[in-house]
mmCIF file of C-alpha atoms and ligand atoms in Angstrom:
data_model
loop_
_atom_site.group_PDB
_atom_site.id
_atom_site.type_symbol
_atom_site.label_atom_id
_atom_site.label_comp_id
_atom_site.label_asym_id
_atom_site.label_seq_id
_atom_site.Cartn_x
_atom_site.Cartn_y
_atom_site.Cartn_z
ATOM 1 C CA UNK N 1 -26.489 11.819 117.627
ATOM 2 C CA UNK N 2 -24.704 10.734 120.532
ATOM 3 C CA UNK N 3 -26.391 7.730 122.997
ATOM 4 C CA UNK N 4 -28.143 9.857 125.345
ATOM 5 C CA UNK N 5 -26.014 6.749 127.792
ATOM 6 C CA UNK N 6 -22.940 8.083 126.785
ATOM 7 C CA UNK N 7 -24.031 11.610 127.213
ATOM 8 C CA UNK N 8 -25.081 10.436 131.034
ATOM 9 C CA UNK N 9 -21.933 9.169 130.840
ATOM 10 C CA UNK N 10 -19.230 12.272 131.028
ATOM 11 C CA UNK N 11 -21.862 14.756 132.959
ATOM 12 C CA UNK N 12 -21.426 12.394 135.412
ATOM 13 C CA UNK N 13 -18.271 13.806 135.816
ATOM 14 C CA UNK N 14 -18.997 17.403 136.051
ATOM 15 C CA UNK N 15 -19.296 19.587 139.107
ATOM 16 C CA UNK N 16 -22.817 20.379 139.453
ATOM 17 C CA UNK N 17 -23.630 23.894 140.943
ATOM 18 C CA UNK N 18 -26.569 24.416 143.124
ATOM 19 C CA UNK N 19 -29.242 27.019 141.821
ATOM 20 C CA UNK N 20 -31.376 27.173 144.665
ATOM 21 C CA UNK N 21 -31.177 29.728 147.196
ATOM 22 C CA UNK N 22 -32.461 31.143 150.638
ATOM 23 C CA UNK N 23 -32.990 33.810 148.143
ATOM 24 C CA UNK N 24 -34.736 31.265 146.038
ATOM 25 C CA UNK N 25 -36.689 29.288 149.327
ATOM 26 C CA UNK N 26 -37.580 31.165 152.443
ATOM 27 C CA UNK N 27 -41.100 31.569 153.712
ATOM 28 C CA UNK N 28 -41.909 28.136 150.327
ATOM 29 C CA UNK N 29 -43.562 25.007 151.429
ATOM 30 C CA UNK N 30 -41.582 21.899 149.267
ATOM 31 C CA UNK N 31 -43.318 18.149 150.008
ATOM 32 C CA UNK N 32 -40.504 15.323 147.867
ATOM 33 C CA UNK N 33 -41.877 12.442 147.821
ATOM 34 C CA UNK N 34 -39.529 9.206 149.155
ATOM 35 C CA UNK N 35 -37.496 11.657 151.620
ATOM 36 C CA UNK N 36 -36.477 9.362 154.381
ATOM 37 C CA UNK N 37 -33.145 8.594 152.271
ATOM 38 C CA UNK N 38 -30.537 9.054 149.405
ATOM 39 C CA UNK N 39 -31.657 12.212 146.255
ATOM 40 C CA UNK N 40 -35.723 12.993 148.044
ATOM 41 C CA UNK N 41 -33.340 13.480 151.554
ATOM 42 C CA UNK N 42 -30.302 15.346 150.531
ATOM 43 C CA UNK N 43 -32.927 17.766 148.621
ATOM 44 C CA UNK N 44 -35.020 18.242 152.035
ATOM 45 C CA UNK N 45 -31.687 18.965 153.841
ATOM 46 C CA UNK N 46 -31.380 21.440 151.272
ATOM 47 C CA UNK N 47 -34.652 22.918 151.199
ATOM 48 C CA UNK N 48 -34.627 23.538 155.021
ATOM 49 C CA UNK N 49 -31.306 25.148 154.975
ATOM 50 C CA UNK N 50 -32.405 27.558 152.700
ATOM 51 C CA UNK N 51 -34.321 28.833 154.568
ATOM 52 C CA UNK N 52 -38.537 27.231 153.138
ATOM 53 C CA UNK N 53 -40.898 27.769 155.856
ATOM 54 C CA UNK N 54 -43.144 24.245 155.245
ATOM 55 C CA UNK N 55 -41.115 20.581 154.186
ATOM 56 C CA UNK N 56 -43.246 17.438 154.222
ATOM 57 C CA UNK N 57 -40.923 14.568 154.263
ATOM 58 C CA UNK N 58 -43.479 12.254 152.216
ATOM 59 C CA UNK N 59 -42.507 8.354 153.674
ATOM 60 C CA UNK N 60 -44.533 5.011 153.851
ATOM 61 C CA UNK N 61 -41.978 4.258 156.804
ATOM 62 C CA UNK N 62 -43.030 6.861 159.447
ATOM 63 C CA UNK N 63 -39.625 5.487 162.426
ATOM 64 C CA UNK N 64 -37.321 6.522 158.799
ATOM 65 C CA UNK N 65 -38.824 9.424 158.388
ATOM 66 C CA UNK N 66 -38.404 10.459 161.822
ATOM 67 C CA UNK N 67 -34.827 9.397 161.086
ATOM 68 C CA UNK N 68 -34.521 11.931 158.815
ATOM 69 C CA UNK N 69 -35.836 14.405 160.017
ATOM 70 C CA UNK N 70 -34.215 14.195 162.853
ATOM 71 C CA UNK N 71 -31.252 14.213 160.822
ATOM 72 C CA UNK N 72 -31.951 17.581 159.169
ATOM 73 C CA UNK N 73 -32.363 19.903 161.158
ATOM 74 C CA UNK N 74 -29.773 18.408 163.530
ATOM 75 C CA UNK N 75 -27.269 18.839 160.482
ATOM 76 C CA UNK N 76 -29.704 22.484 160.191
ATOM 77 C CA UNK N 77 -29.832 23.534 163.545
ATOM 78 C CA UNK N 78 -33.742 24.047 161.716
ATOM 79 C CA UNK N 79 -36.234 23.211 163.267
ATOM 80 C CA UNK N 80 -39.490 23.446 162.961
ATOM 81 C CA UNK N 81 -39.671 23.125 159.800
ATOM 82 C CA UNK N 82 -40.130 19.816 158.744
ATOM 83 C CA UNK N 83 -42.730 17.282 159.150
ATOM 84 C CA UNK N 84 -43.472 13.198 158.198
ATOM 85 C CA UNK N 85 -45.939 12.351 156.422
ATOM 86 C CA UNK N 86 -47.190 9.099 155.736
ATOM 87 C CA UNK N 87 -47.575 7.475 152.186
ATOM 88 C CA UNK N 88 -47.532 4.385 149.986
ATOM 89 C CA UNK N 89 -47.418 4.863 146.604
ATOM 90 C CA UNK N 90 -47.751 0.656 146.617
ATOM 91 C CA UNK N 91 -51.653 1.680 147.909
ATOM 92 C CA UNK N 92 -53.531 3.556 146.015
ATOM 93 C CA UNK N 93 -56.435 4.682 149.035
ATOM 94 C CA UNK N 94 -52.525 5.759 151.163
ATOM 95 C CA UNK N 95 -51.828 8.261 148.109
ATOM 96 C CA UNK N 96 -55.576 9.381 147.936
ATOM 97 C CA UNK N 97 -55.678 10.027 151.780
ATOM 98 C CA UNK N 98 -52.069 11.457 151.626
ATOM 99 C CA UNK N 99 -53.381 14.072 148.554
ATOM 100 C CA UNK N 100 -56.168 15.058 150.664
ATOM 101 C CA UNK N 101 -53.930 15.851 153.617
ATOM 102 C CA UNK N 102 -52.245 18.418 151.140
ATOM 103 C CA UNK N 103 -55.165 19.821 149.738
ATOM 104 C CA UNK N 104 -55.440 21.060 153.756
ATOM 105 C CA UNK N 105 -51.842 23.010 153.404
ATOM 106 C CA UNK N 106 -52.766 26.681 153.174
ATOM 107 C CA UNK N 107 -49.780 26.751 149.583
ATOM 108 C CA UNK N 108 -47.495 24.562 148.242
ATOM 109 C CA UNK N 109 -44.329 26.286 146.056
ATOM 110 C CA UNK N 110 -42.647 22.201 145.386
ATOM 111 C CA UNK N 111 -44.063 19.330 144.702
ATOM 112 C CA UNK N 112 -41.032 16.669 144.304
ATOM 113 C CA UNK N 113 -42.374 13.096 142.727
ATOM 114 C CA UNK N 114 -38.642 11.534 143.838
ATOM 115 C CA UNK N 115 -39.488 8.283 145.884
ATOM 116 C CA UNK N 116 -39.093 5.646 143.840
ATOM 117 C CA UNK N 117 -38.051 1.589 143.795
ATOM 118 C CA UNK N 118 -35.968 -0.577 141.350
ATOM 119 C CA UNK N 119 -37.088 -4.251 141.763
ATOM 120 C CA UNK N 120 -36.351 -7.305 139.850
ATOM 121 C CA UNK N 121 -38.313 -10.068 141.317
ATOM 122 C CA UNK N 122 -42.459 -9.860 139.411
ATOM 123 C CA UNK N 123 -44.833 -9.113 142.267
ATOM 124 C CA UNK N 124 -48.681 -6.913 141.626
ATOM 125 C CA UNK N 125 -49.304 -4.386 143.540
ATOM 126 C CA UNK N 126 -52.575 -2.696 142.604
ATOM 127 C CA UNK N 127 -52.679 -5.190 139.850
ATOM 128 C CA UNK N 128 -50.193 -3.797 138.344
ATOM 129 C CA UNK N 129 -45.903 -5.535 138.703
ATOM 130 C CA UNK N 130 -44.887 -3.203 141.772
ATOM 131 C CA UNK N 131 -42.322 -1.081 139.875
ATOM 132 C CA UNK N 132 -45.172 0.285 137.307
ATOM 133 C CA UNK N 133 -46.963 0.744 139.739
ATOM 134 C CA UNK N 134 -44.720 2.835 142.066
ATOM 135 C CA UNK N 135 -42.839 4.690 139.760
ATOM 136 C CA UNK N 136 -45.196 5.455 136.945
ATOM 137 C CA UNK N 137 -49.385 4.866 138.441
ATOM 138 C CA UNK N 138 -48.665 5.594 141.931
ATOM 139 C CA UNK N 139 -46.682 8.659 141.442
ATOM 140 C CA UNK N 140 -48.838 9.828 138.340
ATOM 141 C CA UNK N 141 -51.937 9.561 140.454
ATOM 142 C CA UNK N 142 -50.400 11.318 142.892
ATOM 143 C CA UNK N 143 -48.764 14.024 140.330
ATOM 144 C CA UNK N 144 -52.752 14.520 139.518
ATOM 145 C CA UNK N 145 -54.936 14.417 142.186
ATOM 146 C CA UNK N 146 -52.508 17.495 144.222
ATOM 147 C CA UNK N 147 -51.925 19.816 140.384
ATOM 148 C CA UNK N 148 -55.148 21.220 142.217
ATOM 149 C CA UNK N 149 -53.370 22.083 144.274
ATOM 150 C CA UNK N 150 -50.576 23.172 142.947
ATOM 151 C CA UNK N 151 -52.666 25.388 140.475
ATOM 152 C CA UNK N 152 -54.697 26.780 143.575
ATOM 153 C CA UNK N 153 -51.149 28.221 145.014
ATOM 154 C CA UNK N 154 -50.737 29.915 141.587
ATOM 155 C CA UNK N 155 -52.739 32.182 141.409
ATOM 156 C CA UNK N 156 -53.901 32.681 145.487
ATOM 157 C CA UNK N 157 -49.789 33.933 146.019
ATOM 158 C CA UNK N 158 -48.729 35.013 143.047
ATOM 159 C CA UNK N 159 -46.564 32.407 142.396
ATOM 160 C CA UNK N 160 -45.136 29.433 139.699
ATOM 161 C CA UNK N 161 -45.177 26.233 141.837
ATOM 162 C CA UNK N 162 -43.359 22.955 140.727
ATOM 163 C CA UNK N 163 -43.767 19.291 139.733
ATOM 164 C CA UNK N 164 -40.515 17.756 139.619
ATOM 165 C CA UNK N 165 -40.500 14.635 138.504
ATOM 166 C CA UNK N 166 -37.024 12.251 138.676
ATOM 167 C CA UNK N 167 -36.511 9.774 136.360
ATOM 168 C CA UNK N 168 -33.455 8.384 134.447
ATOM 169 C CA UNK N 169 -32.108 7.974 131.763
ATOM 170 C CA UNK N 170 -31.656 4.945 131.603
ATOM 171 C CA UNK N 171 -34.834 5.073 130.305
ATOM 172 C CA UNK N 172 -34.221 6.069 127.711
ATOM 173 C CA UNK N 173 -32.111 1.898 127.283
ATOM 174 C CA UNK N 174 -35.394 0.680 127.418
ATOM 175 C CA UNK N 175 -37.802 0.691 123.879
ATOM 176 C CA UNK N 176 -36.914 -2.979 123.006
ATOM 177 C CA UNK N 177 -38.316 -3.700 126.452
ATOM 178 C CA UNK N 178 -41.847 -0.724 125.662
ATOM 179 C CA UNK N 179 -41.594 -2.649 122.583
ATOM 180 C CA UNK N 180 -43.012 -6.059 124.084
ATOM 181 C CA UNK N 181 -45.847 -3.905 125.919
ATOM 182 C CA UNK N 182 -47.660 -3.511 122.210
ATOM 183 C CA UNK N 183 -49.259 -1.287 120.550
ATOM 184 C CA UNK N 184 -51.974 -1.249 121.840
ATOM 185 C CA UNK N 185 -52.727 -2.206 126.053
ATOM 186 C CA UNK N 186 -50.208 -1.201 126.642
ATOM 187 C CA UNK N 187 -50.175 -1.351 130.495
ATOM 188 C CA UNK N 188 -51.222 -5.162 129.887
ATOM 189 C CA UNK N 189 -48.608 -6.023 127.641
ATOM 190 C CA UNK N 190 -46.524 -5.118 129.831
ATOM 191 C CA UNK N 191 -48.072 -6.850 132.565
ATOM 192 C CA UNK N 192 -47.468 -10.338 131.368
ATOM 193 C CA UNK N 193 -44.798 -12.200 133.330
ATOM 194 C CA UNK N 194 -43.743 -14.709 130.616
ATOM 195 C CA UNK N 195 -42.920 -11.832 128.488
ATOM 196 C CA UNK N 196 -40.952 -9.007 130.561
ATOM 197 C CA UNK N 197 -37.759 -8.696 131.897
ATOM 198 C CA UNK N 198 -36.758 -8.437 135.443
ATOM 199 C CA UNK N 199 -33.589 -6.932 134.741
ATOM 200 C CA UNK N 200 -34.478 -4.334 132.562
ATOM 201 C CA UNK N 201 -37.985 -3.370 135.022
ATOM 202 C CA UNK N 202 -36.291 -0.200 136.273
ATOM 203 C CA UNK N 203 -35.688 1.379 133.477
ATOM 204 C CA UNK N 204 -39.005 0.407 131.648
ATOM 205 C CA UNK N 205 -41.166 2.446 133.933
ATOM 206 C CA UNK N 206 -39.028 4.943 133.782
ATOM 207 C CA UNK N 207 -39.259 5.494 130.352
ATOM 208 C CA UNK N 208 -43.037 5.198 131.018
ATOM 209 C CA UNK N 209 -42.686 7.836 133.199
ATOM 210 C CA UNK N 210 -40.519 10.735 131.091
ATOM 211 C CA UNK N 211 -43.422 9.155 127.436
ATOM 212 C CA UNK N 212 -46.323 9.691 130.817
ATOM 213 C CA UNK N 213 -44.629 12.990 132.160
ATOM 214 C CA UNK N 214 -44.969 15.071 128.689
ATOM 215 C CA UNK N 215 -47.911 14.660 127.626
ATOM 216 C CA UNK N 216 -48.782 15.037 131.051
ATOM 217 C CA UNK N 217 -47.260 18.915 131.063
ATOM 218 C CA UNK N 218 -48.918 19.565 127.314
ATOM 219 C CA UNK N 219 -51.940 18.707 128.384
ATOM 220 C CA UNK N 220 -51.567 20.862 131.523
ATOM 221 C CA UNK N 221 -49.399 24.536 130.439
ATOM 222 C CA UNK N 222 -48.188 26.978 132.373
ATOM 223 C CA UNK N 223 -49.995 29.811 130.926
ATOM 224 C CA UNK N 224 -53.776 27.801 131.713
ATOM 225 C CA UNK N 225 -52.356 26.583 135.276
ATOM 226 C CA UNK N 226 -49.478 28.390 136.857
ATOM 227 C CA UNK N 227 -47.864 25.402 137.144
ATOM 228 C CA UNK N 228 -44.712 24.376 136.009
ATOM 229 C CA UNK N 229 -44.131 20.094 135.554
ATOM 230 C CA UNK N 230 -40.358 18.891 134.330
ATOM 231 C CA UNK N 231 -38.490 16.103 134.745
ATOM 232 C CA UNK N 232 -34.775 15.582 135.953
ATOM 233 C CA UNK N 233 -32.587 12.481 135.096
ATOM 234 C CA UNK N 234 -29.996 12.774 138.547
ATOM 235 C CA UNK N 235 -27.285 10.764 136.451
ATOM 236 C CA UNK N 236 -25.796 7.121 137.931
ATOM 237 C CA UNK N 237 -25.475 8.566 142.305
ATOM 238 C CA UNK N 238 -24.782 6.578 145.639
ATOM 239 C CA UNK N 239 -28.487 6.348 147.359
ATOM 240 C CA UNK N 240 -30.482 2.516 148.274
ATOM 241 C CA UNK N 241 -31.484 2.249 145.047
ATOM 242 C CA UNK N 242 -31.106 -1.964 144.192
ATOM 243 C CA UNK N 243 -31.126 -2.519 147.742
ATOM 244 C CA UNK N 244 -33.995 -4.709 147.052
ATOM 245 C CA UNK N 245 -32.374 -5.859 143.451
ATOM 246 C CA UNK N 246 -30.346 -9.412 143.520
ATOM 247 C CA UNK N 247 -26.957 -10.555 143.983
ATOM 248 C CA UNK N 248 -25.560 -10.228 141.469
ATOM 249 C CA UNK N 249 -27.801 -6.837 140.360
ATOM 250 C CA UNK N 250 -26.620 -5.457 143.310
ATOM 251 C CA UNK N 251 -23.077 -5.741 143.149
ATOM 252 C CA UNK N 252 -23.028 -4.815 139.232
ATOM 253 C CA UNK N 253 -24.448 -1.718 140.270
ATOM 254 C CA UNK N 254 -21.407 -1.800 143.152
ATOM 255 C CA UNK N 255 -18.974 -1.940 140.892
ATOM 256 C CA UNK N 256 -20.612 1.165 138.121
ATOM 257 C CA UNK N 257 -21.550 3.378 141.741
ATOM 258 C CA UNK N 258 -17.010 2.726 142.363
ATOM 259 C CA UNK N 259 -16.556 3.931 138.286
ATOM 260 C CA UNK N 260 -18.334 7.257 138.045
ATOM 261 C CA UNK N 261 -21.375 7.740 140.894
ATOM 262 C CA UNK N 262 -22.438 11.061 142.730
ATOM 263 C CA UNK N 263 -23.321 11.025 145.706
ATOM 264 C CA UNK N 264 -26.794 11.704 147.665
ATOM 265 C CA UNK N 265 -26.202 15.027 147.686
ATOM 266 C CA UNK N 266 -24.492 15.944 143.999
ATOM 267 C CA UNK N 267 -28.032 14.498 142.799
ATOM 268 C CA UNK N 268 -29.435 16.638 144.840
ATOM 269 C CA UNK N 269 -29.052 19.341 142.684
ATOM 270 C CA UNK N 270 -30.362 18.172 139.902
ATOM 271 C CA UNK N 271 -33.720 18.137 141.552
ATOM 272 C CA UNK N 272 -33.085 21.461 143.789
ATOM 273 C CA UNK N 273 -32.732 22.405 139.450
ATOM 274 C CA UNK N 274 -36.598 21.295 138.644
ATOM 275 C CA UNK N 275 -37.285 23.401 141.406
ATOM 276 C CA UNK N 276 -36.282 26.342 140.590
ATOM 277 C CA UNK N 277 -35.879 25.796 137.209
ATOM 278 C CA UNK N 278 -38.839 28.201 135.088
ATOM 279 C CA UNK N 279 -40.752 28.416 132.621
ATOM 280 C CA UNK N 280 -38.583 27.110 129.607
ATOM 281 C CA UNK N 281 -38.014 23.365 132.148
ATOM 282 C CA UNK N 282 -41.427 23.384 131.318
ATOM 283 C CA UNK N 283 -42.562 19.362 129.927
ATOM 284 C CA UNK N 284 -38.429 19.470 129.985
ATOM 285 C CA UNK N 285 -35.924 16.968 130.768
ATOM 286 C CA UNK N 286 -33.840 18.010 132.187
ATOM 287 C CA UNK N 287 -29.487 16.153 133.132
ATOM 288 C CA UNK N 288 -26.987 17.805 135.476
ATOM 289 C CA UNK N 289 -27.896 20.243 135.934
ATOM 290 C CA UNK N 290 -29.144 21.970 132.436
ATOM 291 C CA UNK N 291 -32.071 20.812 130.177
ATOM 292 C CA UNK N 292 -30.991 18.313 128.339
ATOM 293 C CA UNK N 293 -34.219 17.871 125.716
ATOM 294 C CA UNK N 294 -32.089 17.077 123.012
ATOM 295 C CA UNK N 295 -31.549 13.894 125.412
ATOM 296 C CA UNK N 296 -34.844 12.378 123.935
ATOM 297 C CA UNK N 297 -34.571 9.954 121.444
ATOM 298 C CA UNK N 298 -35.930 10.872 117.931
ATOM 299 C CA UNK N 299 -38.485 7.495 119.199
ATOM 300 C CA UNK N 300 -39.423 9.319 121.567
ATOM 301 C CA UNK N 301 -40.955 11.992 119.644
ATOM 302 C CA UNK N 302 -42.057 11.212 116.383
ATOM 303 C CA UNK N 303 -45.134 10.293 115.177
ATOM 304 C CA UNK N 304 -44.285 6.277 116.056
ATOM 305 C CA UNK N 305 -43.413 7.808 119.196
ATOM 306 C CA UNK N 306 -46.642 10.521 119.564
ATOM 307 C CA UNK N 307 -48.615 7.771 119.304
ATOM 308 C CA UNK N 308 -46.909 6.175 121.915
ATOM 309 C CA UNK N 309 -47.171 8.800 124.500
ATOM 310 C CA UNK N 310 -50.271 9.071 123.821
ATOM 311 C CA UNK N 311 -51.390 5.299 123.784
ATOM 312 C CA UNK N 312 -49.428 5.312 127.414
ATOM 313 C CA UNK N 313 -51.395 8.780 128.594
ATOM 314 C CA UNK N 314 -55.102 7.746 128.079
ATOM 315 C CA UNK N 315 -54.187 3.651 129.295
ATOM 316 C CA UNK N 316 -52.867 5.447 132.378
ATOM 317 C CA UNK N 317 -55.876 7.976 132.904
ATOM 318 C CA UNK N 318 -58.412 5.268 132.780
ATOM 319 C CA UNK N 319 -56.916 3.133 135.279
ATOM 320 C CA UNK N 320 -56.194 7.149 137.667
ATOM 321 C CA UNK N 321 -59.930 7.701 137.299
ATOM 322 C CA UNK N 322 -60.498 4.367 137.762
ATOM 323 C CA UNK N 323 -58.030 4.925 141.049
ATOM 324 C CA UNK N 324 -60.093 7.867 141.924
ATOM 325 C CA UNK N 325 -58.753 10.526 140.293
ATOM 326 C CA UNK N 326 -61.196 12.949 139.243
ATOM 327 C CA UNK N 327 -58.764 16.256 138.139
ATOM 328 C CA UNK N 328 -57.958 14.238 134.818
ATOM 329 C CA UNK N 329 -62.167 13.974 132.855
HETATM 330 N N1 NAP R 1 -29.817 6.777 142.278
HETATM 331 C C1 NAP R 1 -29.940 6.929 141.209
HETATM 332 O O1 NAP R 1 -29.030 6.753 140.173
HETATM 333 C C2 NAP R 1 -31.030 7.285 140.493
HETATM 334 C C3 NAP R 1 -30.774 7.482 138.991
HETATM 335 C C4 NAP R 1 -31.648 8.170 137.976
HETATM 336 C C5 NAP R 1 -32.759 8.505 139.032
HETATM 337 N N2 NAP R 1 -32.837 7.810 140.354
HETATM 338 C C6 NAP R 1 -34.292 8.179 140.879
HETATM 339 O O2 NAP R 1 -33.638 9.332 142.321
HETATM 340 C C7 NAP R 1 -35.149 9.016 142.620
HETATM 341 C C8 NAP R 1 -34.811 8.159 143.883
HETATM 342 O O3 NAP R 1 -34.325 7.513 145.082
HETATM 343 P P1 NAP R 1 -32.625 7.337 145.794
HETATM 344 O O4 NAP R 1 -31.690 6.850 144.139
HETATM 345 O O5 NAP R 1 -32.879 8.286 146.328
HETATM 346 O O6 NAP R 1 -33.217 5.859 146.402
HETATM 347 P P2 NAP R 1 -33.727 5.410 147.750
HETATM 348 O O7 NAP R 1 -32.219 5.643 148.021
HETATM 349 O O8 NAP R 1 -33.353 3.937 147.127
HETATM 350 O O9 NAP R 1 -34.681 5.918 147.605
HETATM 351 C C9 NAP R 1 -36.309 5.868 146.620
HETATM 352 C C10 NAP R 1 -37.242 6.529 148.037
HETATM 353 O O10 NAP R 1 -38.554 5.500 147.694
HETATM 354 C C11 NAP R 1 -39.189 5.081 148.572
HETATM 355 N N3 NAP R 1 -39.663 4.133 148.205
HETATM 356 C C12 NAP R 1 -39.725 3.369 147.779
HETATM 357 N N4 NAP R 1 -41.214 2.838 147.724
HETATM 358 C C13 NAP R 1 -41.774 4.034 148.214
HETATM 359 C C14 NAP R 1 -42.996 3.390 148.384
HETATM 360 N N5 NAP R 1 -44.209 2.331 147.750
HETATM 361 N N6 NAP R 1 -43.877 4.751 148.827
HETATM 362 C C15 NAP R 1 -43.579 5.445 149.010
HETATM 363 N N7 NAP R 1 -42.207 5.454 149.488
HETATM 364 C C16 NAP R 1 -41.940 4.228 148.333
HETATM 365 C C17 NAP R 1 -38.280 4.645 149.689
HETATM 366 O O11 NAP R 1 -38.723 4.737 150.764
HETATM 367 P P3 NAP R 1 -38.041 3.372 151.531
HETATM 368 O O12 NAP R 1 -36.798 4.269 152.422
HETATM 369 O O13 NAP R 1 -39.221 3.074 152.599
HETATM 370 O O14 NAP R 1 -37.827 2.006 150.469
HETATM 371 C C18 NAP R 1 -37.442 6.415 149.660
HETATM 372 O O15 NAP R 1 -37.440 7.135 150.643
HETATM 373 C C19 NAP R 1 -36.113 7.790 141.909
HETATM 374 O O16 NAP R 1 -37.584 7.990 141.360
HETATM 375 C C20 NAP R 1 -35.166 6.944 141.122
HETATM 376 O O17 NAP R 1 -35.347 6.730 140.947
HETATM 377 C C21 NAP R 1 -32.225 7.467 140.258
#
């Protein structure tokens, strides 16, 4: 089997289609986390230009969100569509209050879990290292808390809402790091600063996120919920990701981006694929605007991989319940 990283490099040089259009987006309501910049901003811009009725930019910094709103309105010529709502994924209380606001919406057609961080200094938020909290625990908490709204929208309007998670093929490089966490109390094992390499932390969190989304989708099949849950790897893109990392990490990222990165707009096309993807995409890994399930390494799906997936899910559910989530039990 060709290593996913080689497949990713080859894919970087292909031209991606824009699969969304006014016929798929007109009149719909979308929410995108981390939409003040990068891939989230470009996804929002596409949706507004494709005549969405309501596009909510879920951001941790309202000033930055207001600038993004003004930029989208200027480039698309559409006003009265974009809203800016506050959510900070480093704080469970903020995630909960954001989800409460979502409940009051009339409908949600697409929810994109896009916000993420690439940190290389250890810090702790809500009991776990911050990258793990933002990229995994809070991301899944938010997904679980808003899921009933998507289910309700599906039933009420006879639609198929999408929940898209923006993951990364870099996650496939993090098996060694994940194994350091052990087979039980995985999150606790991964929360040991002495054992963990911060250089690999981002990739590790994206691997844990992929396991979690696969199990989430398996637990909530489309035939029961009416909701399509998928995950997309946008490939290497020129965005602000890694801005908080040390100079050396930023220099390496800069060199790689110069050699082969997509623009943020091109990367956003992979998210649009998730937003319009049909039932076939449920629980699947998408990349390059296609289903790329064959990129999932065998070690993620064999007997041990399945055990790991279930263990991660079990521990995650306990964390989410403790964080106030009642939608999973
Ligand atoms: N760029 C790539 O090459 C690449 C490759 C694979 C996957 N991805 C994934 O794509 C997604 C988007 O990243 P990007 O490349 O567009 O990076 P980006 O430009 O850095 O955007 C990340 C977004 O996440 C937000 N965010 C970070 N921490 C947050 C928190 N605690 N609460 C709420 N929002 C938070 C950021 O807000 P602030 O602006 O306020 O910091 C920003 O809006 C991420 O999930 C990333 O892992 C990116």
